[in-house]
Short mmCIF file of N, CA and C in Angstrom, two decimals:
data_model
loop_
_atom_site.label_atom_id
_atom_site.label_comp_id
_atom_site.label_asym_id
_atom_site.label_seq_id
_atom_site.Cartn_x
_atom_site.Cartn_y
_atom_site.Cartn_z
N SER A 1 -72.71 -30.85 21.21
CA SER A 1 -71.53 -31.70 21.29
C SER A 1 -71.29 -32.09 22.75
N TYR A 2 -70.64 -33.17 22.95
CA TYR A 2 -70.53 -33.82 24.24
C TYR A 2 -69.81 -32.97 25.29
N CYS A 3 -68.51 -32.82 25.18
CA CYS A 3 -67.75 -32.02 26.15
C CYS A 3 -67.15 -30.79 25.49
N GLY A 4 -67.57 -30.50 24.28
CA GLY A 4 -67.09 -29.32 23.57
C GLY A 4 -65.90 -29.64 22.70
N GLY A 5 -65.41 -28.62 22.03
CA GLY A 5 -64.24 -28.79 21.19
C GLY A 5 -64.58 -29.04 19.75
N THR A 6 -63.54 -29.09 18.94
CA THR A 6 -63.66 -29.36 17.51
C THR A 6 -62.70 -30.49 17.16
N PHE A 7 -62.82 -30.98 15.96
CA PHE A 7 -61.97 -32.08 15.51
C PHE A 7 -61.19 -31.65 14.28
N ASP A 8 -59.88 -31.84 14.32
CA ASP A 8 -58.99 -31.54 13.20
C ASP A 8 -58.38 -32.85 12.71
N ALA A 9 -58.89 -33.37 11.60
CA ALA A 9 -58.41 -34.65 11.07
C ALA A 9 -56.93 -34.59 10.70
N ASN A 10 -56.43 -33.43 10.34
CA ASN A 10 -55.02 -33.30 9.97
C ASN A 10 -54.08 -33.63 11.13
N ALA A 11 -54.57 -33.48 12.35
CA ALA A 11 -53.74 -33.79 13.52
C ALA A 11 -53.40 -35.28 13.58
N LEU A 12 -54.15 -36.10 12.85
CA LEU A 12 -53.94 -37.55 12.87
C LEU A 12 -52.97 -38.03 11.79
N ASN A 13 -52.50 -37.13 10.94
CA ASN A 13 -51.63 -37.54 9.83
C ASN A 13 -50.45 -38.40 10.25
N PRO A 14 -49.77 -38.12 11.38
CA PRO A 14 -48.62 -38.96 11.75
C PRO A 14 -48.98 -40.42 12.04
N ILE A 15 -50.23 -40.69 12.38
CA ILE A 15 -50.63 -42.07 12.71
C ILE A 15 -51.77 -42.56 11.81
N LEU A 16 -51.97 -41.88 10.68
CA LEU A 16 -53.09 -42.19 9.80
C LEU A 16 -53.10 -43.65 9.33
N SER A 17 -51.95 -44.16 8.89
CA SER A 17 -51.93 -45.54 8.39
C SER A 17 -52.25 -46.53 9.52
N THR A 18 -51.79 -46.24 10.73
CA THR A 18 -52.10 -47.10 11.87
C THR A 18 -53.59 -47.09 12.15
N LEU A 19 -54.19 -45.90 12.17
CA LEU A 19 -55.63 -45.81 12.43
C LEU A 19 -56.45 -46.52 11.36
N GLN A 20 -56.02 -46.40 10.11
CA GLN A 20 -56.75 -47.07 9.03
C GLN A 20 -56.70 -48.59 9.18
N THR A 21 -55.66 -49.08 9.85
CA THR A 21 -55.51 -50.52 10.06
C THR A 21 -56.25 -50.99 11.31
N VAL A 22 -56.06 -50.30 12.43
CA VAL A 22 -56.58 -50.81 13.70
C VAL A 22 -57.87 -50.15 14.17
N TRP A 23 -58.27 -49.01 13.57
CA TRP A 23 -59.47 -48.33 14.04
C TRP A 23 -60.29 -47.76 12.88
N PRO A 24 -60.57 -48.60 11.87
CA PRO A 24 -61.37 -48.09 10.75
C PRO A 24 -62.85 -48.04 11.11
N SER A 25 -63.59 -47.27 10.35
CA SER A 25 -65.04 -47.27 10.48
C SER A 25 -65.58 -48.55 9.85
N TYR A 26 -66.55 -49.17 10.49
CA TYR A 26 -67.16 -50.35 9.86
C TYR A 26 -68.31 -49.94 8.95
N GLN A 27 -68.66 -48.66 8.98
CA GLN A 27 -69.65 -48.14 8.04
C GLN A 27 -69.37 -46.64 7.85
N GLY A 28 -69.26 -46.22 6.62
CA GLY A 28 -69.02 -44.81 6.35
C GLY A 28 -67.55 -44.45 6.28
N GLN A 29 -67.30 -43.15 6.21
CA GLN A 29 -65.94 -42.62 6.05
C GLN A 29 -65.20 -42.62 7.38
N ASP A 30 -63.92 -42.98 7.33
CA ASP A 30 -63.10 -43.01 8.54
C ASP A 30 -63.06 -41.65 9.23
N ASP A 31 -62.85 -40.56 8.48
CA ASP A 31 -62.76 -39.23 9.11
C ASP A 31 -64.02 -38.87 9.88
N ASP A 32 -65.18 -39.22 9.32
CA ASP A 32 -66.44 -38.95 10.03
C ASP A 32 -66.53 -39.76 11.32
N PHE A 33 -66.11 -41.01 11.25
CA PHE A 33 -66.12 -41.89 12.42
C PHE A 33 -65.16 -41.37 13.48
N TRP A 34 -63.93 -41.02 13.06
CA TRP A 34 -62.94 -40.53 14.03
C TRP A 34 -63.38 -39.21 14.64
N SER A 35 -64.03 -38.36 13.85
CA SER A 35 -64.56 -37.11 14.38
C SER A 35 -65.58 -37.40 15.49
N HIS A 36 -66.49 -38.34 15.21
CA HIS A 36 -67.48 -38.75 16.21
C HIS A 36 -66.80 -39.27 17.47
N GLU A 37 -65.83 -40.17 17.29
CA GLU A 37 -65.14 -40.75 18.44
C GLU A 37 -64.44 -39.67 19.27
N TYR A 38 -63.80 -38.72 18.60
CA TYR A 38 -63.10 -37.67 19.34
C TYR A 38 -64.08 -36.75 20.05
N LEU A 39 -65.12 -36.31 19.34
CA LEU A 39 -66.05 -35.36 19.95
C LEU A 39 -66.83 -36.00 21.09
N LYS A 40 -67.13 -37.30 20.97
CA LYS A 40 -67.88 -37.99 22.04
C LYS A 40 -66.98 -38.41 23.20
N HIS A 41 -65.81 -38.97 22.90
CA HIS A 41 -64.96 -39.54 23.94
C HIS A 41 -63.70 -38.70 24.20
N GLY A 42 -63.00 -38.35 23.13
CA GLY A 42 -61.73 -37.63 23.28
C GLY A 42 -61.88 -36.27 23.91
N SER A 43 -62.94 -35.54 23.54
CA SER A 43 -63.12 -34.20 24.11
C SER A 43 -63.43 -34.26 25.60
N CYS A 44 -63.88 -35.40 26.07
CA CYS A 44 -64.19 -35.58 27.49
C CYS A 44 -63.00 -36.19 28.25
N ALA A 45 -61.95 -36.57 27.52
CA ALA A 45 -60.81 -37.24 28.15
C ALA A 45 -59.56 -36.37 28.15
N THR A 46 -59.70 -35.10 27.87
CA THR A 46 -58.51 -34.24 27.70
C THR A 46 -57.67 -34.13 28.97
N SER A 47 -58.23 -34.43 30.13
CA SER A 47 -57.44 -34.37 31.36
C SER A 47 -56.78 -35.71 31.70
N SER A 48 -57.08 -36.74 30.92
CA SER A 48 -56.44 -38.05 31.13
C SER A 48 -55.03 -38.03 30.56
N PRO A 49 -54.13 -38.84 31.11
CA PRO A 49 -52.74 -38.84 30.67
C PRO A 49 -52.58 -39.04 29.16
N GLY A 50 -51.89 -38.12 28.50
CA GLY A 50 -51.59 -38.24 27.08
C GLY A 50 -52.72 -37.93 26.13
N MET A 51 -53.86 -37.44 26.63
CA MET A 51 -55.04 -37.28 25.78
C MET A 51 -55.50 -35.84 25.60
N SER A 52 -54.62 -34.89 25.71
CA SER A 52 -55.03 -33.49 25.67
C SER A 52 -55.30 -32.96 24.26
N THR A 53 -54.92 -33.72 23.22
CA THR A 53 -55.13 -33.30 21.83
C THR A 53 -55.76 -34.44 21.04
N GLU A 54 -56.18 -34.16 19.81
CA GLU A 54 -56.70 -35.22 18.94
C GLU A 54 -55.63 -36.30 18.75
N PHE A 55 -54.41 -35.87 18.40
CA PHE A 55 -53.33 -36.83 18.21
C PHE A 55 -53.11 -37.64 19.48
N GLY A 56 -53.05 -36.97 20.62
CA GLY A 56 -52.83 -37.66 21.88
C GLY A 56 -53.91 -38.67 22.19
N PHE A 57 -55.17 -38.29 21.98
CA PHE A 57 -56.28 -39.21 22.25
C PHE A 57 -56.16 -40.48 21.41
N PHE A 58 -55.99 -40.30 20.10
CA PHE A 58 -55.94 -41.47 19.22
C PHE A 58 -54.65 -42.28 19.41
N ASN A 59 -53.54 -41.62 19.56
CA ASN A 59 -52.27 -42.32 19.74
C ASN A 59 -52.26 -43.11 21.05
N THR A 60 -52.74 -42.50 22.12
CA THR A 60 -52.81 -43.19 23.42
C THR A 60 -53.79 -44.36 23.36
N THR A 61 -54.93 -44.14 22.71
CA THR A 61 -55.93 -45.20 22.60
C THR A 61 -55.40 -46.38 21.80
N VAL A 62 -54.71 -46.11 20.70
CA VAL A 62 -54.13 -47.19 19.90
C VAL A 62 -53.06 -47.93 20.70
N THR A 63 -52.26 -47.20 21.45
CA THR A 63 -51.24 -47.83 22.30
C THR A 63 -51.88 -48.75 23.32
N ILE A 64 -52.96 -48.29 23.95
CA ILE A 64 -53.68 -49.13 24.92
C ILE A 64 -54.25 -50.36 24.23
N PHE A 65 -54.84 -50.17 23.06
CA PHE A 65 -55.39 -51.30 22.30
C PHE A 65 -54.31 -52.34 22.03
N GLU A 66 -53.14 -51.87 21.59
CA GLU A 66 -52.04 -52.80 21.32
C GLU A 66 -51.56 -53.50 22.59
N GLU A 67 -51.53 -52.77 23.71
CA GLU A 67 -51.12 -53.38 24.98
C GLU A 67 -52.13 -54.41 25.48
N LEU A 68 -53.40 -54.21 25.17
CA LEU A 68 -54.43 -55.17 25.58
C LEU A 68 -54.31 -56.49 24.82
N SER A 69 -53.66 -56.47 23.66
CA SER A 69 -53.47 -57.68 22.84
C SER A 69 -54.77 -58.41 22.59
N VAL A 70 -55.77 -57.68 22.15
CA VAL A 70 -57.11 -58.24 21.94
C VAL A 70 -57.06 -59.45 21.00
N ASN A 71 -56.44 -59.27 19.84
CA ASN A 71 -56.37 -60.39 18.88
C ASN A 71 -55.68 -61.60 19.47
N SER A 72 -54.56 -61.38 20.10
CA SER A 72 -53.78 -62.47 20.65
C SER A 72 -54.55 -63.22 21.73
N LEU A 73 -55.17 -62.49 22.63
CA LEU A 73 -55.93 -63.14 23.71
C LEU A 73 -57.10 -63.94 23.16
N LEU A 74 -57.81 -63.38 22.20
CA LEU A 74 -58.93 -64.11 21.60
C LEU A 74 -58.42 -65.36 20.88
N ASN A 75 -57.35 -65.22 20.11
CA ASN A 75 -56.79 -66.37 19.38
C ASN A 75 -56.32 -67.46 20.33
N GLN A 76 -55.67 -67.08 21.43
CA GLN A 76 -55.21 -68.06 22.42
C GLN A 76 -56.38 -68.83 23.01
N ALA A 77 -57.54 -68.20 23.07
CA ALA A 77 -58.73 -68.86 23.60
C ALA A 77 -59.50 -69.62 22.52
N GLY A 78 -58.95 -69.65 21.30
CA GLY A 78 -59.61 -70.37 20.22
C GLY A 78 -60.72 -69.58 19.55
N ILE A 79 -60.77 -68.29 19.81
CA ILE A 79 -61.78 -67.42 19.21
C ILE A 79 -61.10 -66.64 18.10
N THR A 80 -61.43 -67.01 16.86
CA THR A 80 -60.78 -66.41 15.71
C THR A 80 -61.80 -65.81 14.76
N ALA A 81 -61.35 -64.84 13.97
CA ALA A 81 -62.25 -64.19 13.01
C ALA A 81 -62.76 -65.22 12.01
N SER A 82 -64.07 -65.18 11.79
CA SER A 82 -64.71 -66.12 10.87
C SER A 82 -66.08 -65.56 10.51
N ASN A 83 -66.46 -65.73 9.26
CA ASN A 83 -67.80 -65.30 8.85
C ASN A 83 -68.84 -66.39 9.08
N SER A 84 -68.41 -67.55 9.57
CA SER A 84 -69.36 -68.63 9.77
C SER A 84 -69.39 -69.16 11.21
N GLN A 85 -68.27 -69.15 11.92
CA GLN A 85 -68.19 -69.68 13.28
C GLN A 85 -68.75 -68.68 14.29
N SER A 86 -69.65 -69.14 15.15
CA SER A 86 -70.20 -68.29 16.20
C SER A 86 -69.56 -68.64 17.54
N TYR A 87 -69.48 -67.64 18.40
CA TYR A 87 -68.89 -67.81 19.73
C TYR A 87 -69.84 -67.22 20.77
N SER A 88 -69.79 -67.77 21.95
CA SER A 88 -70.60 -67.27 23.06
C SER A 88 -70.08 -65.89 23.49
N VAL A 89 -70.99 -64.95 23.65
CA VAL A 89 -70.61 -63.63 24.16
C VAL A 89 -69.96 -63.77 25.53
N ASP A 90 -70.50 -64.67 26.35
CA ASP A 90 -69.93 -64.90 27.68
C ASP A 90 -68.48 -65.40 27.59
N ALA A 91 -68.20 -66.28 26.63
CA ALA A 91 -66.84 -66.80 26.47
C ALA A 91 -65.88 -65.69 26.05
N ILE A 92 -66.33 -64.82 25.17
CA ILE A 92 -65.51 -63.69 24.73
C ILE A 92 -65.21 -62.79 25.92
N GLN A 93 -66.24 -62.47 26.69
CA GLN A 93 -66.04 -61.60 27.85
C GLN A 93 -65.14 -62.25 28.89
N GLN A 94 -65.27 -63.54 29.06
CA GLN A 94 -64.47 -64.25 30.07
C GLN A 94 -62.98 -64.21 29.75
N VAL A 95 -62.62 -64.21 28.47
CA VAL A 95 -61.22 -64.11 28.07
C VAL A 95 -60.59 -62.88 28.73
N PHE A 96 -61.29 -61.76 28.67
CA PHE A 96 -60.75 -60.52 29.20
C PHE A 96 -60.94 -60.39 30.71
N GLN A 97 -62.04 -60.94 31.21
CA GLN A 97 -62.28 -60.93 32.66
C GLN A 97 -61.16 -61.66 33.39
N SER A 98 -60.77 -62.81 32.86
CA SER A 98 -59.73 -63.58 33.53
C SER A 98 -58.35 -62.92 33.41
N GLN A 99 -58.13 -62.20 32.32
CA GLN A 99 -56.83 -61.55 32.11
C GLN A 99 -56.71 -60.21 32.85
N PHE A 100 -57.80 -59.42 32.85
CA PHE A 100 -57.73 -58.05 33.35
C PHE A 100 -58.62 -57.74 34.55
N GLY A 101 -59.52 -58.65 34.89
CA GLY A 101 -60.43 -58.39 36.00
C GLY A 101 -61.64 -57.56 35.60
N SER A 102 -61.78 -57.26 34.33
CA SER A 102 -62.97 -56.60 33.80
C SER A 102 -63.14 -57.06 32.36
N SER A 103 -64.34 -56.95 31.86
CA SER A 103 -64.59 -57.44 30.51
C SER A 103 -65.22 -56.34 29.66
N PRO A 104 -65.03 -56.42 28.34
CA PRO A 104 -65.63 -55.42 27.47
C PRO A 104 -67.12 -55.67 27.27
N VAL A 105 -67.80 -54.62 26.87
CA VAL A 105 -69.17 -54.77 26.40
C VAL A 105 -69.06 -55.16 24.93
N VAL A 106 -69.76 -56.21 24.53
CA VAL A 106 -69.74 -56.69 23.16
C VAL A 106 -70.97 -56.11 22.45
N SER A 107 -70.72 -55.32 21.41
CA SER A 107 -71.81 -54.74 20.62
C SER A 107 -71.82 -55.40 19.25
N CYS A 108 -73.01 -55.52 18.67
CA CYS A 108 -73.09 -56.21 17.40
C CYS A 108 -74.18 -55.65 16.50
N ASP A 109 -74.07 -56.01 15.25
CA ASP A 109 -75.07 -55.71 14.24
C ASP A 109 -75.55 -57.08 13.78
N ASP A 110 -76.78 -57.41 14.14
CA ASP A 110 -77.31 -58.75 13.91
C ASP A 110 -76.43 -59.74 14.67
N GLU A 111 -75.73 -60.64 13.99
CA GLU A 111 -74.90 -61.63 14.68
C GLU A 111 -73.42 -61.30 14.62
N ASP A 112 -73.06 -60.17 14.01
CA ASP A 112 -71.65 -59.81 13.85
C ASP A 112 -71.22 -58.80 14.90
N ILE A 113 -70.10 -59.09 15.56
CA ILE A 113 -69.54 -58.12 16.50
C ILE A 113 -69.06 -56.90 15.73
N THR A 114 -69.45 -55.72 16.20
CA THR A 114 -68.97 -54.48 15.60
C THR A 114 -67.99 -53.78 16.52
N THR A 115 -68.15 -53.98 17.83
CA THR A 115 -67.32 -53.25 18.78
C THR A 115 -67.12 -54.06 20.05
N LEU A 116 -65.91 -54.01 20.57
CA LEU A 116 -65.63 -54.44 21.93
C LEU A 116 -65.31 -53.16 22.69
N THR A 117 -66.15 -52.77 23.64
CA THR A 117 -65.95 -51.53 24.37
C THR A 117 -65.31 -51.82 25.71
N PHE A 118 -64.09 -51.33 25.87
CA PHE A 118 -63.38 -51.40 27.14
C PHE A 118 -63.55 -50.05 27.82
N CYS A 119 -63.82 -50.04 29.10
CA CYS A 119 -64.02 -48.79 29.83
C CYS A 119 -62.84 -48.55 30.78
N PHE A 120 -62.54 -47.28 30.97
CA PHE A 120 -61.36 -46.88 31.74
C PHE A 120 -61.70 -45.78 32.72
N THR A 121 -60.95 -45.73 33.80
CA THR A 121 -61.04 -44.61 34.74
C THR A 121 -60.33 -43.42 34.09
N PRO A 122 -60.48 -42.22 34.66
CA PRO A 122 -59.75 -41.06 34.12
C PRO A 122 -58.23 -41.24 34.12
N ASN A 123 -57.71 -42.13 34.97
CA ASN A 123 -56.27 -42.40 34.98
C ASN A 123 -55.89 -43.57 34.07
N LEU A 124 -56.84 -43.99 33.24
CA LEU A 124 -56.63 -45.03 32.22
C LEU A 124 -56.42 -46.43 32.78
N SER A 125 -57.04 -46.73 33.92
CA SER A 125 -57.09 -48.10 34.44
C SER A 125 -58.39 -48.73 33.96
N LEU A 126 -58.33 -49.99 33.58
CA LEU A 126 -59.54 -50.69 33.16
C LEU A 126 -60.56 -50.74 34.28
N MET A 127 -61.83 -50.63 33.91
CA MET A 127 -62.93 -50.74 34.87
C MET A 127 -64.12 -51.37 34.16
N ASP A 128 -65.10 -51.80 34.93
CA ASP A 128 -66.33 -52.30 34.32
C ASP A 128 -67.10 -51.14 33.72
N CYS A 129 -67.73 -51.38 32.59
CA CYS A 129 -68.52 -50.35 31.93
C CYS A 129 -69.85 -50.17 32.66
N ASN A 130 -70.41 -48.98 32.56
CA ASN A 130 -71.71 -48.76 33.20
C ASN A 130 -72.80 -49.49 32.42
N SER A 131 -73.91 -49.68 33.05
CA SER A 131 -74.99 -50.47 32.45
C SER A 131 -75.63 -49.79 31.25
N GLY A 132 -75.32 -48.52 31.01
CA GLY A 132 -75.90 -47.82 29.87
C GLY A 132 -75.24 -48.13 28.55
N THR A 133 -74.14 -48.88 28.58
CA THR A 133 -73.43 -49.21 27.35
C THR A 133 -74.19 -50.30 26.60
N LYS A 134 -74.53 -50.04 25.34
CA LYS A 134 -75.35 -50.97 24.55
C LYS A 134 -74.59 -52.25 24.26
N ALA A 135 -75.23 -53.36 24.53
CA ALA A 135 -74.61 -54.67 24.33
C ALA A 135 -75.43 -55.48 23.32
N CYS A 136 -74.82 -56.55 22.82
CA CYS A 136 -75.53 -57.47 21.91
C CYS A 136 -76.70 -58.12 22.63
N GLU A 137 -77.74 -58.33 21.89
CA GLU A 137 -78.87 -59.07 22.44
C GLU A 137 -78.71 -60.56 22.19
N ASN A 138 -77.84 -60.91 21.25
CA ASN A 138 -77.61 -62.32 20.91
C ASN A 138 -76.66 -62.96 21.92
N SER A 139 -76.86 -64.24 22.19
CA SER A 139 -75.96 -64.98 23.07
C SER A 139 -74.73 -65.47 22.34
N TYR A 140 -74.88 -65.68 21.02
CA TYR A 140 -73.76 -66.14 20.19
C TYR A 140 -73.55 -65.15 19.05
N VAL A 141 -72.29 -64.85 18.78
CA VAL A 141 -71.94 -63.86 17.77
C VAL A 141 -70.74 -64.34 16.95
N LYS A 142 -70.56 -63.68 15.81
CA LYS A 142 -69.41 -63.97 14.96
C LYS A 142 -68.43 -62.80 15.01
N LEU A 143 -67.17 -63.11 14.85
CA LEU A 143 -66.10 -62.12 14.75
C LEU A 143 -65.78 -62.04 13.25
N PRO A 144 -66.44 -61.14 12.53
CA PRO A 144 -66.32 -61.16 11.05
C PRO A 144 -64.89 -60.93 10.57
N LEU A 145 -64.55 -61.59 9.49
CA LEU A 145 -63.21 -61.49 8.91
C LEU A 145 -62.89 -60.07 8.47
N SER A 146 -63.89 -59.28 8.16
CA SER A 146 -63.65 -57.93 7.65
C SER A 146 -63.20 -56.96 8.73
N GLN A 147 -63.29 -57.35 9.98
CA GLN A 147 -62.91 -56.46 11.07
C GLN A 147 -61.44 -56.63 11.43
N SER A 148 -60.85 -55.58 11.97
CA SER A 148 -59.47 -55.64 12.47
C SER A 148 -59.55 -55.77 13.99
N TRP A 149 -59.30 -56.95 14.49
CA TRP A 149 -59.36 -57.16 15.93
C TRP A 149 -57.96 -57.21 16.43
#
């Protein structure tokens, strides 16, 4: 395991409906996905503000996601969820670069975006992601309707 620790899904009960809406697994069971996310990322972030527990990690992460206004920023730029319309990866990244001074890594499965990865310092300030973060190989991608952005 990454930084150690265990995962208790019951700790997420107070925010379960929120997580099911804004942070579902795009493949497989949500609990398995959240366990992976916590063991890989949350267990390594326990010294960051508000992230010392499973609940803290997920609640703080959801709060940051909501503050980033990902959907709103993409929509304002004319980038909307669609199973047919493709968008330039560069254009998607530029939306966030111009707003925050850093851009997410766009990951995809074939032509569909699966993840926008935003990277943070230990004090939860946005930063550029390291080059080891897997990105889409495609120049144009779709924001599938089935995803919650």
